[in-house]
Short mmCIF file of C-alpha atoms in Angstrom, two decimals:
data_model
loop_
_atom_site.label_atom_id
_atom_site.label_comp_id
_atom_site.label_asym_id
_atom_site.label_seq_id
_atom_site.Cartn_x
_atom_site.Cartn_y
_atom_site.Cartn_z
CA MET A 51 97.97 147.71 64.83
CA ALA A 52 101.29 149.77 63.46
CA THR A 53 102.88 146.33 63.83
CA ARG A 54 100.01 143.88 62.30
CA ILE A 55 100.15 146.39 59.20
CA LEU A 56 103.03 146.31 58.57
CA LEU A 57 103.58 142.61 59.59
CA GLY A 58 100.55 141.99 56.73
CA ARG A 59 102.46 143.87 54.31
CA LEU A 60 104.95 141.54 54.79
CA LYS A 61 103.24 138.35 54.31
CA ASN A 62 101.90 139.65 51.40
CA CYS A 63 104.75 140.17 50.18
CA ALA A 64 105.66 137.06 51.32
CA GLY A 65 107.55 134.60 48.54
CA SER A 66 108.82 134.90 45.46
CA GLN A 67 108.19 138.93 45.91
CA LEU A 68 109.97 139.11 49.37
CA LEU A 69 113.37 136.35 48.11
CA ALA A 70 113.11 138.73 44.82
CA ALA A 71 113.75 141.49 47.01
CA THR A 72 117.06 140.14 48.97
CA ARG A 73 118.55 139.10 46.04
CA ARG A 74 118.16 143.15 44.83
CA HIS A 75 119.48 144.62 48.45
CA GLY A 76 121.00 142.06 50.40
CA THR A 77 117.43 142.09 52.77
CA CYS A 78 113.85 141.73 53.13
CA GLY A 79 113.50 144.51 50.28
CA TYR A 80 113.53 148.39 52.13
CA VAL A 81 111.14 147.17 55.20
CA LEU A 82 114.27 145.11 56.64
CA ASP A 83 117.04 147.47 54.80
CA PRO A 84 119.12 149.28 57.82
CA SER A 85 119.73 152.82 55.02
CA HIS A 86 116.19 153.15 54.73
CA ASN A 87 115.82 156.71 55.42
CA LEU A 88 119.23 157.95 56.12
CA ASP A 89 120.47 161.11 54.51
CA PRO A 90 123.69 160.84 52.43
CA GLU A 91 125.94 161.52 55.59
CA LEU A 92 124.62 158.48 57.73
CA LEU A 93 124.52 156.77 54.89
CA GLU A 94 128.60 156.78 53.97
CA ILE A 95 129.00 156.40 57.84
CA GLN A 96 127.00 153.09 58.29
CA LYS A 97 128.51 151.71 54.82
CA VAL A 98 132.19 152.47 56.64
CA ALA A 99 131.01 150.02 60.06
CA LYS A 100 129.94 147.81 57.81
CA ASP A 101 132.53 147.39 55.86
CA PHE A 102 134.48 147.15 58.94
CA ALA A 103 132.32 144.62 60.89
CA ARG A 104 132.03 142.81 57.22
CA GLN A 105 136.24 142.24 56.88
CA GLU A 106 137.29 143.07 60.56
CA MET A 107 135.04 141.21 62.91
CA TYR A 108 132.63 138.71 61.47
CA PRO A 109 135.37 135.94 60.09
CA HIS A 110 136.61 135.79 63.48
CA MET A 111 133.79 135.93 65.88
CA GLU A 112 133.26 131.89 66.22
CA LYS A 113 137.07 131.83 66.93
CA TRP A 114 137.18 134.75 69.46
CA ASP A 115 134.20 133.29 71.52
CA LYS A 116 135.49 129.60 71.79
CA GLU A 117 139.01 131.28 73.14
CA GLU A 118 137.82 133.64 74.88
CA HIS A 119 139.53 136.07 73.08
CA LEU A 120 139.01 140.45 73.37
CA PRO A 121 140.59 141.17 70.37
CA VAL A 122 142.08 144.70 71.18
CA ASP A 123 143.93 144.60 67.87
CA VAL A 124 140.67 145.04 66.45
CA ILE A 125 139.07 147.43 68.79
CA ARG A 126 142.28 149.98 67.99
CA LYS A 127 141.76 149.93 64.44
CA ALA A 128 137.95 150.78 65.00
CA GLY A 129 139.42 153.79 67.25
CA GLU A 130 141.49 154.37 64.44
CA ILE A 131 138.66 155.06 62.24
CA GLY A 132 136.78 157.23 65.05
CA PHE A 133 134.67 154.67 66.53
CA GLY A 134 136.28 154.85 69.85
CA ALA A 135 134.45 157.68 71.08
CA ILE A 136 131.64 158.44 68.77
CA TYR A 137 129.97 161.33 70.35
CA CYS A 138 132.96 162.66 71.80
CA SER A 139 134.15 166.46 71.06
CA GLU A 140 136.91 166.51 68.83
CA LYS A 141 139.05 168.58 70.90
CA TYR A 142 140.94 165.26 72.47
CA GLY A 143 140.02 163.23 69.87
CA GLY A 144 136.52 162.61 69.72
CA SER A 145 134.51 162.61 66.27
CA ALA A 146 132.08 164.65 67.61
CA LEU A 147 128.62 162.70 66.41
CA THR A 148 125.29 162.53 67.22
CA ARG A 149 123.40 159.18 69.30
CA LEU A 150 121.77 158.58 65.90
CA HIS A 151 125.38 158.11 64.68
CA SER A 152 126.73 155.67 67.07
CA SER A 153 122.97 153.60 67.06
CA VAL A 154 123.69 153.05 63.08
CA ILE A 155 127.40 152.55 63.71
CA PHE A 156 126.75 149.99 66.55
CA GLU A 157 123.88 147.93 65.14
CA GLN A 158 126.60 147.12 61.70
CA LEU A 159 129.26 146.49 64.19
CA ALA A 160 127.07 144.09 66.09
CA ALA A 161 126.43 141.88 62.63
CA GLY A 162 130.15 141.09 62.69
CA CYS A 163 130.42 140.40 66.92
CA ALA A 164 127.62 141.48 68.74
CA SER A 165 129.76 140.53 72.39
CA THR A 166 133.06 143.24 70.85
CA ALA A 167 130.69 145.74 69.59
CA ALA A 168 128.66 145.90 72.90
CA TYR A 169 132.34 146.42 74.85
CA ILE A 170 133.53 149.21 72.55
CA SER A 171 129.82 150.58 73.49
CA ILE A 172 130.48 150.60 76.65
CA HIS A 173 133.88 151.96 76.00
CA ASN A 174 132.44 155.00 74.46
CA MET A 175 130.16 155.41 77.29
CA CYS A 176 133.20 155.50 79.39
CA CYS A 177 135.44 158.18 77.06
CA TRP A 178 132.35 160.42 77.33
CA MET A 179 131.34 160.51 81.07
CA ILE A 180 135.07 162.16 81.14
CA ASP A 181 134.44 164.21 77.73
CA GLN A 182 131.19 165.64 79.39
CA TYR A 183 132.32 166.05 82.99
CA GLY A 184 136.16 165.84 83.53
CA SER A 185 137.45 168.68 84.51
CA GLU A 186 140.14 169.95 81.69
CA GLU A 187 143.49 168.33 83.33
CA LEU A 188 141.34 165.22 83.41
CA LYS A 189 140.88 165.15 80.02
CA ALA A 190 144.08 166.47 78.73
CA LYS A 191 145.83 163.82 80.70
CA HIS A 192 143.06 160.30 79.78
CA LEU A 193 141.43 160.65 76.74
CA PRO A 194 143.81 161.43 73.98
CA LYS A 195 144.43 157.19 74.54
CA LEU A 196 140.96 156.82 75.49
CA THR A 197 139.61 158.03 72.35
CA SER A 198 141.93 156.03 70.06
CA CYS A 199 141.61 153.02 72.08
CA GLU A 200 144.86 152.85 72.50
CA GLU A 201 144.28 152.37 76.14
CA LEU A 202 140.39 150.91 77.19
CA SER A 203 138.27 151.82 80.00
CA SER A 204 135.22 149.40 81.72
CA TYR A 205 132.49 151.10 83.27
CA CYS A 206 132.10 150.53 87.15
CA LEU A 207 128.54 150.35 88.72
CA THR A 208 126.79 147.08 89.76
CA GLU A 209 128.09 145.81 93.26
CA PRO A 210 127.96 142.13 94.81
CA ASP A 211 124.97 143.70 96.33
CA SER A 212 123.77 145.92 94.20
CA GLY A 213 122.70 145.54 90.63
CA SER A 214 119.33 147.54 89.79
CA ASP A 215 119.05 149.70 93.29
CA ALA A 216 122.54 151.76 92.34
CA ALA A 217 122.00 154.57 94.69
CA SER A 218 122.53 151.17 97.30
CA LEU A 219 125.91 150.62 96.48
CA ARG A 220 128.55 150.14 99.51
CA THR A 221 131.75 150.93 98.08
CA THR A 222 133.09 154.10 99.70
CA ALA A 223 135.97 156.71 99.24
CA ARG A 224 137.75 158.40 102.52
CA LYS A 225 139.38 161.82 101.35
CA GLN A 226 143.21 161.93 102.69
CA GLY A 227 144.95 164.58 102.16
CA ASP A 228 145.25 164.51 97.74
CA TYR A 229 144.01 161.08 97.65
CA TYR A 230 140.95 159.07 98.30
CA ILE A 231 141.31 156.10 100.14
CA VAL A 232 138.74 153.30 98.58
CA ASN A 233 137.09 150.50 99.90
CA GLY A 234 135.06 148.15 98.24
CA SER A 235 134.48 146.12 94.86
CA LYS A 236 132.52 146.13 91.96
CA ALA A 237 130.86 143.15 90.33
CA PHE A 238 130.48 142.05 86.69
CA ILE A 239 132.96 144.17 85.12
CA SER A 240 133.01 144.32 81.49
CA GLY A 241 136.69 144.71 80.00
CA ALA A 242 138.45 144.37 83.40
CA GLY A 243 141.45 142.84 82.78
CA THR A 244 142.58 144.47 79.89
CA SER A 245 141.28 148.16 80.76
CA LYS A 246 144.01 150.63 82.07
CA LYS A 247 140.98 153.13 83.32
CA TYR A 248 137.90 152.77 85.18
CA VAL A 249 135.26 154.78 85.11
CA VAL A 250 133.89 154.03 89.13
CA MET A 251 130.93 155.07 91.04
CA VAL A 252 131.76 155.52 95.04
CA ARG A 253 130.12 156.54 97.81
CA HIS A 254 131.47 159.32 100.53
CA GLU A 255 131.45 157.06 104.04
CA GLY A 256 128.66 158.37 106.05
CA GLN A 257 126.42 160.13 102.94
CA PRO A 258 123.66 157.21 102.33
CA GLY A 259 121.33 157.21 99.53
CA ALA A 260 122.03 158.63 95.50
CA LYS A 261 123.06 162.35 97.18
CA GLY A 262 126.18 160.24 98.94
CA ILE A 263 127.29 159.03 95.41
CA PHE A 264 130.24 160.71 93.48
CA CYS A 265 132.68 159.18 90.49
CA LEU A 266 136.05 159.04 90.24
CA LEU A 267 138.40 157.72 87.54
CA VAL A 268 140.82 154.58 88.92
CA GLU A 269 143.56 153.13 87.00
CA ASP A 270 145.00 149.94 86.40
CA GLY A 271 148.40 149.57 88.84
CA MET A 272 146.73 151.84 91.40
CA PRO A 273 147.99 150.28 94.94
CA GLY A 274 145.41 148.68 96.63
CA PHE A 275 143.39 148.06 93.27
CA SER A 276 143.03 144.17 91.90
CA GLN A 277 140.82 141.72 89.58
CA GLY A 278 139.42 138.67 90.16
CA LYS A 279 139.32 135.76 88.31
CA LYS A 280 137.17 135.59 84.53
CA GLU A 281 133.61 134.86 84.89
CA SER A 282 132.85 131.59 83.38
CA LYS A 283 129.89 132.53 80.82
CA LEU A 284 127.52 130.83 78.20
CA GLY A 285 127.65 133.50 75.59
CA TRP A 286 129.41 136.70 75.10
CA ASN A 287 132.24 135.43 75.35
CA SER A 288 134.83 137.94 73.63
CA GLN A 289 133.74 140.43 75.94
CA PRO A 290 135.82 139.57 79.20
CA THR A 291 134.18 140.67 83.04
CA ARG A 292 135.87 140.04 86.12
CA ILE A 293 134.72 141.27 90.12
CA ILE A 294 137.59 143.68 90.82
CA THR A 295 138.10 145.08 94.90
CA PHE A 296 139.48 147.83 96.46
CA GLU A 297 141.90 147.56 99.27
CA ASP A 298 143.11 150.85 100.60
CA CYS A 299 143.16 151.89 96.86
CA LYS A 300 144.76 155.64 96.47
CA VAL A 301 143.28 157.30 94.00
CA PRO A 302 144.32 160.87 93.56
CA VAL A 303 141.80 163.95 94.57
CA SER A 304 142.49 165.02 90.79
CA ASN A 305 141.00 161.84 89.59
CA GLN A 306 137.01 163.03 90.36
CA ILE A 307 134.95 163.60 87.60
CA GLY A 308 131.84 165.58 88.51
CA LYS A 309 131.04 167.90 91.69
CA ASP A 310 130.77 166.04 94.80
CA ASN A 311 127.41 164.16 95.65
CA PHE A 312 127.05 164.11 91.87
CA GLY A 313 128.21 160.80 91.03
CA PHE A 314 124.75 158.80 90.62
CA ASN A 315 122.76 162.18 87.98
CA ILE A 316 126.43 161.13 85.87
CA ALA A 317 125.52 157.33 86.15
CA MET A 318 121.96 157.67 85.03
CA ALA A 319 122.76 159.76 82.34
CA GLY A 320 125.46 157.74 80.93
CA LEU A 321 123.53 154.58 81.43
CA ASN A 322 120.58 156.43 79.27
CA GLY A 323 123.06 156.22 76.24
CA GLY A 324 124.06 153.62 76.94
CA ARG A 325 120.73 151.55 76.40
CA LEU A 326 120.74 152.95 72.90
CA ASN A 327 123.91 151.75 72.26
CA ILE A 328 123.04 148.15 73.62
CA ALA A 329 119.52 147.77 71.94
CA SER A 330 121.26 148.68 68.58
CA CYS A 331 124.05 146.14 69.16
CA SER A 332 120.46 143.81 70.03
CA LEU A 333 119.40 145.22 66.60
CA GLY A 334 122.12 144.81 64.97
CA ALA A 335 122.58 140.90 65.62
CA ALA A 336 118.70 140.25 64.67
CA GLN A 337 119.61 142.12 61.62
CA GLN A 338 122.01 139.16 61.06
CA ALA A 339 119.98 136.45 62.05
CA VAL A 340 117.45 137.09 59.69
CA ASP A 341 119.84 137.86 57.29
CA LEU A 342 121.63 134.27 57.48
CA ALA A 343 118.24 132.87 57.75
CA ILE A 344 117.35 134.37 54.17
CA ASP A 345 120.56 132.81 52.78
CA HIS A 346 119.85 128.89 54.51
CA LEU A 347 116.22 129.06 53.05
CA LYS A 348 117.41 129.98 49.31
CA VAL A 349 120.08 127.28 49.61
CA ARG A 350 118.48 123.95 51.63
CA LYS A 351 116.81 122.28 49.83
CA GLN A 352 113.72 119.61 51.25
CA PHE A 353 111.76 117.26 48.56
CA GLY A 354 113.00 118.75 45.20
CA LYS A 355 112.50 122.90 46.38
CA THR A 356 114.23 125.37 48.35
CA LEU A 357 113.19 126.17 52.00
CA SER A 358 112.47 129.77 50.70
CA GLU A 359 109.72 128.22 48.63
CA PHE A 360 107.18 126.84 51.08
CA GLN A 361 104.34 129.20 53.45
CA TRP A 362 104.73 128.58 56.92
CA ASN A 363 108.43 129.34 56.29
CA GLN A 364 107.70 132.52 54.04
CA PHE A 365 105.30 133.36 56.98
CA ARG A 366 107.68 133.11 59.55
CA LEU A 367 110.72 135.00 57.86
CA ALA A 368 107.79 137.63 57.35
CA GLU A 369 107.06 137.62 61.07
CA PHE A 370 111.31 138.21 62.24
CA ALA A 371 111.02 141.05 59.56
CA ALA A 372 108.55 142.87 61.19
CA LYS A 373 109.87 142.55 64.39
CA VAL A 374 113.15 143.73 63.34
CA HIS A 375 112.07 146.46 61.85
CA THR A 376 109.67 147.80 64.63
CA SER A 377 112.86 147.91 66.24
CA ARG A 378 114.67 149.76 64.42
#
């Protein structure tokens, strides 16, 4: 019902009123204004993210996609202004903000490049998991370089034979003295090949189901750790994706994140926040698509009129606006 009412209002506003609103606000009036109802602090953070996306990301988005290039230098600039660990504590370099802050930030970054913004969101998730569940020793050793984006990270849950059914993962870890010996593989790992740290969900040998899973921080270059070729994808190309393999990979016991048999809980907690982040990235891409459509409608002419003057286009724009607004 609410969506139908909003759509009706937008259609009533279609045409000259709607497009006049875009001239005043740079978007479809307040109903499409991402800053509507935000408090002054959030507005300032939103502006920083928006300016960063416009200056550092959007001008290069097409090139990054064509060249399949992850812009590490730009990600490090994002880390310098606090976007590398948005909701981590300040002790090791986090920004100590809320999930609402991160949602506002990722919406704006995605307008610059959705693929790169999504990777930054994954890096944030990894930092949070270490900050939330890691030992003080582990956090002190690894977080400063991660929160600043000096080093990047990847999240490793999915396997060739387990995706949505994460509790069935097969990668195993056997304790041997001061090390875990890890064997198995992970698939579709975003950032693999560039990341220096990997948050990996593994299984205690002989312990089936969700309760047998725990979490390790694996570092690039550890013996037995290797990466496959970069996957060929239809899009999302500024974000490299690879399979990674563990063959008797030696990981120090001190690199364990959280308690034994608590890995599945950690994985789900990370994904719960990650879903908010990726939804915000999708929203930012949708908002940018609508804004670009508006720009095109106001410039392109047919039959002596701009496309914005044709009622069918006005109604379609109103439908797009309603979907973006209800998503937000």
